[in-house]
Amino acid sequence: MAILIVDDEPVNTMVLEQLLHQHDYETVSVSSGEDALALLMDPQAPSLYDLVLLDVEMPGISGIETCKRIRQMTGYEELPVIMVSGRTEEKQIAEGLDAEASDYTTKPIKITELLARIRSALRYKAAVDERKKYEARLQYDLDLAQKIQQSALTPPISSAEIDMRALYLPSKKLAGDMYAWFQVAPDRYGVIIFDVMGHGVSSALITMGIRSILPGLVANVQYPVDVMTELNRQMTFLFSGDDMQSYFTAVYCYIDTTNQRIEYVNAGHPPVIVTSPEGMTRLETTGVPVGMFEEPNYESKEIKITPGMVLHMYTDGLMECYSKDIDDGIRWLEKDIATYGLDYARHVAERLVPKIEIDDDLCLVTVKLI
């Protein structure tokens, strides 16, 4: 790594080079702003220079204009630039700092002062570089976590008796919303959608923890009340004796296509919208969110399957696309479901969401009984 000296006066350049070499700094020197910009355009340049000593008054592009252009170049937004000038007017100093110079010093150069400014700038550069490395590591971890979370999404099921599909739009890289479905017998399916309190990494970790236990739980526990009760036990155990608390809302539907019935528990979740040739109904809440109380006492309800019935299971992020008011959001949601039918998910993805800035995760599961 080196200090780039930009000065059109050979004597000034020589003095600076000798001074910096005496203090174990490597240098590269050019005589104009144009040459400096050309040098910095090299793709490898951002990793070669720690600091720029930039003369203000030069033929061609001035030091101030050079500094402005450096700041516009990718990779140099935070490169320390110390401007050096023989003028001490406040206006020119202000112009240099307005051009986003890191510091400003005057000629004749005061050696002790210049070295102190260089050390200060290099400490700043080292801190910036360390922060960027940390951010890169964090970004890598987030990207990896996102891939893992995406891989946990259940693929669609389509058969002669049932069709299940989902729309999944996290507001950030990681989401607190999740869905899953399982064929627990040739004619029986378990379908769950849930929304963990909060956003970002913490809620996503809880989400993945829940998702990891679902296959074994659903395979061994038939009734929705028992599924929700066990999930509640897991959540309360996880946060027992801890100042932290977390909970999630959920709907679990147990679909029996042979006996033409759906048994469900709604744990504080937005109501499932059910459409059929007979009309539209809601599967309302039957219990409290999972993890909120140690003994939630869930109750299940049952509906009969009719040909052409469709379940629309969703998280509150979808309602908020319409309105922050829950009741208004559900009414608008129902209106669009009635309008678009089986194309509703496409309507959400292609027309509704692009028009707004979503600040919550959004998940929609569509279950069609054929």
Coordinates of C-alpha atoms in Angstrom, one line a residue:
M1 CA 0.0 0.0 0.0
A2 CA 1.2 3.5 -0.8
I3 CA 0.6 7.2 -0.6
L4 CA -0.3 8.8 -3.9
I5 CA 1.4 12.3 -4.3
V6 CA -0.2 14.6 -6.8
D7 CA 1.8 17.8 -7.4
D8 CA 2.9 19.6 -10.6
E9 CA 6.1 21.0 -8.9
P10 CA 9.0 18.4 -9.0
V11 CA 10.7 20.0 -6.0
N12 CA 7.6 19.7 -3.9
T13 CA 7.2 16.1 -5.0
M14 CA 10.8 15.3 -4.2
V15 CA 10.6 16.8 -0.7
L16 CA 7.4 14.9 0.1
E17 CA 8.9 11.6 -1.2
Q18 CA 12.0 12.0 0.9
L19 CA 10.0 12.9 4.0
L20 CA 7.6 10.0 3.7
H21 CA 10.4 7.5 2.8
Q22 CA 12.2 8.5 6.0
H23 CA 9.1 7.4 7.9
D24 CA 8.7 4.1 6.0
Y25 CA 5.9 5.2 3.8
E26 CA 5.8 4.0 0.2
T27 CA 4.9 6.6 -2.4
V28 CA 3.8 6.9 -6.0
S29 CA 3.9 10.4 -7.6
V30 CA 2.1 12.0 -10.6
S31 CA 2.2 15.6 -11.8
S32 CA -1.4 16.3 -12.6
G33 CA -5.0 15.7 -11.7
E34 CA -5.5 14.0 -15.1
D35 CA -2.6 11.5 -14.4
A36 CA -4.0 10.8 -10.9
L37 CA -7.5 10.0 -12.2
A38 CA -6.0 7.8 -15.0
L39 CA -4.0 5.9 -12.4
L40 CA -7.0 5.4 -10.1
M41 CA -9.1 4.0 -12.9
D42 CA -7.0 0.9 -12.9
P43 CA -9.2 -1.9 -11.5
Q44 CA -6.5 -2.9 -9.1
A45 CA -5.9 0.7 -7.8
P46 CA -8.4 0.7 -4.9
S47 CA -6.2 -1.9 -3.2
L48 CA -3.0 -0.1 -3.9
Y49 CA -3.4 3.3 -2.2
D50 CA -4.1 4.2 1.4
L51 CA -4.1 8.0 1.0
V52 CA -3.8 10.9 -1.5
L53 CA -1.7 14.0 -1.0
L54 CA -3.3 16.4 -3.5
D55 CA -2.0 19.8 -4.5
V56 CA -4.8 22.3 -4.9
E57 CA -3.3 24.6 -7.6
M58 CA -2.2 22.7 -10.7
P59 CA -2.5 23.3 -14.5
G60 CA -5.5 21.6 -16.1
I61 CA -7.8 20.0 -13.6
S62 CA -7.4 21.7 -10.2
G63 CA -7.0 19.7 -7.0
I64 CA -10.5 20.6 -5.9
E65 CA -12.0 19.2 -9.2
T66 CA -9.7 16.2 -9.0
C67 CA -11.0 15.5 -5.5
K68 CA -14.6 15.7 -6.6
R69 CA -14.0 13.3 -9.4
I70 CA -12.2 10.8 -7.1
R71 CA -15.2 10.8 -4.8
Q72 CA -17.4 9.9 -7.8
M73 CA -15.3 6.8 -8.7
T74 CA -16.3 3.4 -7.3
G75 CA -14.1 2.3 -4.5
Y76 CA -12.8 5.7 -3.5
E77 CA -15.8 7.1 -1.5
E78 CA -13.8 6.9 1.7
L79 CA -10.2 7.1 0.5
P80 CA -8.4 9.7 2.6
V81 CA -7.5 12.8 0.6
I82 CA -5.4 15.5 2.2
M83 CA -5.3 18.7 0.2
V84 CA -2.1 20.8 0.2
S85 CA -2.2 24.5 -0.8
G86 CA -0.1 27.6 -0.5
R87 CA -3.2 29.6 0.0
T88 CA -4.8 30.0 3.5
E89 CA -8.0 31.8 2.6
E90 CA -11.1 30.4 4.4
K91 CA -13.0 30.3 1.1
Q92 CA -10.5 27.9 -0.5
I93 CA -10.2 25.7 2.5
A94 CA -14.0 25.5 2.6
E95 CA -14.1 24.6 -1.2
G96 CA -11.6 21.8 -0.5
L97 CA -13.7 20.4 2.4
D98 CA -16.9 20.8 0.4
A99 CA -15.2 18.7 -2.4
E100 CA -15.1 16.0 0.3
A101 CA -11.4 16.2 1.1
S102 CA -10.6 14.4 4.3
D103 CA -8.2 17.1 5.5
Y104 CA -6.5 20.3 4.5
T105 CA -2.9 21.6 5.1
T106 CA -1.0 24.6 3.9
K107 CA 2.5 25.3 2.5
P108 CA 5.2 25.7 3.6
I109 CA 4.7 22.2 4.9
K110 CA 5.1 21.8 8.6
I111 CA 6.6 18.3 8.9
T112 CA 5.3 17.4 12.3
E113 CA 1.8 18.6 11.5
L114 CA 1.7 16.8 8.1
L115 CA 2.9 13.5 9.6
A116 CA 0.2 13.8 12.3
R117 CA -2.5 14.4 9.7
I118 CA -1.3 11.4 7.7
R119 CA -1.3 9.1 10.7
S120 CA -4.8 10.3 11.6
A121 CA -6.0 9.7 8.1
L122 CA -4.4 6.2 7.9
R123 CA -6.0 5.2 11.2
Y124 CA -9.3 6.2 9.7
K125 CA -8.6 4.2 6.6
A126 CA -7.7 1.2 8.6
A127 CA -10.9 1.4 10.5
V128 CA -12.9 1.8 7.3
D129 CA -11.1 -1.2 5.8
E130 CA -11.9 -3.3 8.9
R131 CA -15.5 -2.3 8.8
K132 CA -15.8 -3.2 5.1
K133 CA -14.3 -6.6 5.8
Y134 CA -16.8 -7.1 8.6
E135 CA -19.6 -6.0 6.4
A136 CA -18.4 -8.4 3.6
R137 CA -18.3 -11.3 6.1
L138 CA -21.8 -10.4 7.4
Q139 CA -23.1 -10.1 3.9
Y140 CA -21.7 -13.5 3.0
D141 CA -23.4 -15.0 6.1
L142 CA -26.7 -13.3 5.3
D143 CA -26.6 -14.6 1.7
L144 CA -25.8 -18.1 2.9
A145 CA -28.6 -17.9 5.5
Q146 CA -31.0 -16.7 2.8
K147 CA -30.1 -19.7 0.6
I148 CA -30.7 -22.0 3.5
Q149 CA -34.1 -20.4 4.3
Q150 CA -35.1 -20.5 0.6
S151 CA -34.2 -24.2 0.4
A152 CA -36.6 -24.9 3.3
L153 CA -39.6 -23.7 1.2
T154 CA -41.8 -26.6 0.3
P155 CA -42.2 -27.2 -3.4
P156 CA -45.7 -27.1 -4.9
I157 CA -47.9 -30.2 -4.8
S158 CA -50.3 -30.9 -7.7
S159 CA -52.3 -34.1 -7.9
A160 CA -55.8 -35.3 -9.0
E161 CA -57.2 -34.2 -5.6
I162 CA -55.2 -31.2 -4.4
D163 CA -53.0 -28.4 -5.6
M164 CA -50.8 -26.4 -3.2
R165 CA -48.7 -23.4 -4.1
A166 CA -47.1 -20.4 -2.3
L167 CA -45.9 -16.9 -2.9
Y168 CA -43.1 -15.9 -0.6
L169 CA -41.7 -12.3 -0.5
P170 CA -39.4 -11.4 2.4
S171 CA -39.1 -7.7 3.2
K172 CA -35.4 -8.3 3.9
K173 CA -32.9 -11.1 3.1
L174 CA -34.2 -13.1 5.9
A175 CA -37.8 -13.5 6.9
G176 CA -39.9 -14.4 9.9
D177 CA -42.7 -15.8 7.8
M178 CA -42.7 -19.5 6.7
Y179 CA -45.0 -22.1 5.3
A180 CA -44.9 -25.9 4.9
W181 CA -47.0 -28.7 3.8
F182 CA -46.7 -32.5 4.3
Q183 CA -48.4 -35.5 2.8
V184 CA -48.8 -37.5 6.0
A185 CA -50.9 -40.3 4.3
P186 CA -52.0 -41.0 0.7
D187 CA -55.2 -39.0 1.3
R188 CA -54.1 -36.6 4.1
Y189 CA -52.1 -33.4 4.2
G190 CA -50.9 -31.1 6.9
V191 CA -50.5 -27.4 5.9
I192 CA -49.1 -24.7 8.1
I193 CA -48.3 -21.0 7.7
F194 CA -46.8 -18.9 10.5
D195 CA -45.4 -15.5 11.3
V196 CA -42.8 -15.0 14.0
M197 CA -42.8 -11.7 15.9
G198 CA -40.3 -9.1 14.6
H199 CA -38.1 -9.0 11.5
G200 CA -34.6 -9.8 10.5
V201 CA -32.0 -12.3 11.8
S202 CA -33.6 -13.0 15.2
S203 CA -37.0 -13.8 13.9
A204 CA -35.5 -15.8 10.9
L205 CA -33.5 -18.0 13.3
I206 CA -36.7 -18.8 15.3
T207 CA -38.5 -19.4 12.0
M208 CA -35.9 -21.9 10.9
G209 CA -35.9 -23.6 14.3
I210 CA -39.7 -24.1 14.0
R211 CA -39.4 -25.3 10.4
S212 CA -36.8 -27.9 11.4
I213 CA -39.1 -29.7 13.9
L214 CA -42.2 -29.7 11.7
P215 CA -41.5 -32.8 9.6
G216 CA -41.1 -35.1 12.6
L217 CA -44.0 -33.4 14.5
V218 CA -46.5 -33.6 11.7
A219 CA -45.6 -37.2 10.8
N220 CA -46.2 -38.3 14.4
V221 CA -49.0 -36.1 15.6
Q222 CA -52.3 -36.1 13.7
Y223 CA -54.6 -33.6 15.4
P224 CA -54.1 -29.8 14.9
V225 CA -54.6 -29.1 18.6
D226 CA -51.7 -31.4 19.5
V227 CA -49.5 -30.0 16.8
M228 CA -50.0 -26.4 18.1
T229 CA -49.7 -27.5 21.7
E230 CA -46.3 -29.1 21.0
L231 CA -45.1 -26.1 19.1
N232 CA -46.2 -23.9 22.1
R233 CA -44.3 -26.2 24.5
Q234 CA -41.2 -25.9 22.3
M235 CA -41.4 -22.0 22.2
T236 CA -42.1 -21.6 26.0
F237 CA -39.2 -24.0 26.8
L238 CA -36.9 -22.1 24.5
F239 CA -37.5 -18.8 26.2
S240 CA -38.2 -20.0 29.8
G241 CA -36.2 -18.1 32.4
D242 CA -35.1 -15.6 29.8
D243 CA -35.9 -11.9 29.7
M244 CA -36.6 -12.3 26.0
Q245 CA -39.9 -13.4 24.8
S246 CA -41.0 -14.4 21.3
Y247 CA -44.1 -15.8 19.8
F248 CA -45.7 -16.5 16.5
T249 CA -49.1 -16.6 14.9
A250 CA -50.0 -19.7 12.9
V251 CA -52.7 -21.6 11.1
Y252 CA -52.5 -25.4 10.8
C253 CA -54.9 -27.3 8.6
Y254 CA -55.3 -31.0 8.5
I255 CA -56.9 -32.0 5.2
D256 CA -58.6 -35.4 4.8
T257 CA -59.6 -35.8 1.2
T258 CA -61.2 -39.3 1.7
N259 CA -63.6 -38.1 4.4
Q260 CA -63.8 -34.7 2.8
R261 CA -63.0 -32.7 5.9
I262 CA -60.6 -30.0 7.1
E263 CA -59.7 -29.7 10.8
Y264 CA -57.8 -26.5 11.7
V265 CA -56.4 -24.4 14.5
N266 CA -55.9 -20.7 14.1
A267 CA -53.4 -19.4 16.7
G268 CA -53.9 -15.7 16.6
H269 CA -53.3 -15.6 12.8
P270 CA -55.2 -13.6 10.2
P271 CA -58.3 -15.6 9.1
V272 CA -58.0 -18.1 6.2
I273 CA -60.2 -17.0 3.3
V274 CA -62.1 -19.9 1.9
T275 CA -63.8 -19.7 -1.5
S276 CA -66.1 -22.2 -3.1
P277 CA -69.0 -22.2 -5.6
E278 CA -71.2 -21.5 -2.6
G279 CA -69.4 -18.3 -1.7
M280 CA -66.7 -17.0 0.6
T281 CA -66.1 -17.7 4.3
R282 CA -63.4 -17.1 6.9
L283 CA -61.6 -19.5 9.2
E284 CA -61.3 -17.2 12.2
T285 CA -58.9 -17.3 15.2
T286 CA -59.5 -20.2 17.6
G287 CA -56.6 -19.6 20.1
V288 CA -53.8 -17.3 21.2
P289 CA -50.4 -17.0 19.4
V290 CA -47.9 -19.8 19.9
G291 CA -45.4 -19.1 22.8
M292 CA -47.5 -16.4 24.4
F293 CA -48.8 -18.6 27.3
E294 CA -47.6 -21.8 28.8
E295 CA -51.1 -23.4 28.7
P296 CA -52.9 -22.0 25.6
N297 CA -55.8 -24.5 25.5
Y298 CA -56.2 -24.5 21.8
E299 CA -59.5 -25.6 20.2
S300 CA -60.0 -26.9 16.7
K301 CA -62.8 -26.4 14.2
E302 CA -63.8 -28.4 11.2
I303 CA -65.3 -27.7 7.8
K304 CA -66.5 -29.9 5.0
I305 CA -64.6 -30.0 1.7
T306 CA -66.7 -29.1 -1.3
P307 CA -65.6 -29.5 -4.9
G308 CA -63.7 -26.4 -6.2
M309 CA -62.9 -25.1 -2.6
V310 CA -59.8 -23.0 -2.3
L311 CA -58.0 -22.0 0.9
H312 CA -56.1 -18.7 1.0
M313 CA -53.7 -18.7 3.9
Y314 CA -51.5 -15.6 4.3
T315 CA -49.5 -13.5 6.7
D316 CA -50.3 -9.9 7.9
G317 CA -47.8 -8.5 5.4
L318 CA -50.4 -9.2 2.7
M319 CA -53.1 -7.3 4.5
E320 CA -50.8 -4.4 5.0
C321 CA -50.4 -4.1 1.3
Y322 CA -54.0 -2.8 1.3
S323 CA -54.3 -1.0 4.6
K324 CA -52.7 -0.7 8.1
D325 CA -56.2 -1.2 9.5
I326 CA -56.7 -5.0 9.9
D327 CA -60.4 -5.1 9.0
D328 CA -60.0 -2.9 6.0
G329 CA -57.0 -4.9 4.8
I330 CA -59.0 -8.2 5.0
R331 CA -62.0 -6.7 3.2
W332 CA -59.8 -5.4 0.3
L333 CA -58.0 -8.8 0.3
E334 CA -61.3 -10.6 0.0
K335 CA -62.5 -8.3 -2.8
D336 CA -59.4 -9.0 -4.8
I337 CA -59.6 -12.8 -4.2
A338 CA -63.2 -12.6 -5.5
T339 CA -62.0 -10.6 -8.5
Y340 CA -58.9 -12.6 -9.5
G341 CA -59.7 -16.1 -8.2
L342 CA -56.9 -18.5 -8.8
D343 CA -54.9 -15.7 -10.4
Y344 CA -54.8 -13.8 -7.2
A345 CA -51.2 -14.8 -6.3
R346 CA -50.1 -13.5 -9.7
H347 CA -52.0 -10.3 -9.1
V348 CA -50.2 -9.8 -5.8
A349 CA -46.7 -10.5 -7.2
E350 CA -47.1 -8.6 -10.5
R351 CA -49.5 -5.7 -9.8
L352 CA -50.0 -5.1 -6.1
V353 CA -46.5 -5.4 -4.5
P354 CA -44.6 -3.5 -7.3
K355 CA -46.8 -0.4 -6.6
I356 CA -45.8 -0.2 -2.9
E357 CA -42.8 -0.5 -0.6
I358 CA -43.3 -3.5 1.6
D359 CA -41.9 -3.2 5.1
D360 CA -43.1 -6.6 6.3
D361 CA -42.6 -10.2 5.1
L362 CA -45.4 -11.4 2.8
C363 CA -46.5 -15.0 2.4
L364 CA -49.5 -16.4 0.6
V365 CA -50.4 -20.1 0.4
T366 CA -53.2 -21.3 -2.0
V367 CA -54.7 -24.8 -1.5
K368 CA -57.1 -25.9 -4.1
L369 CA -59.3 -29.0 -3.4
I370 CA -60.2 -30.6 -6.7

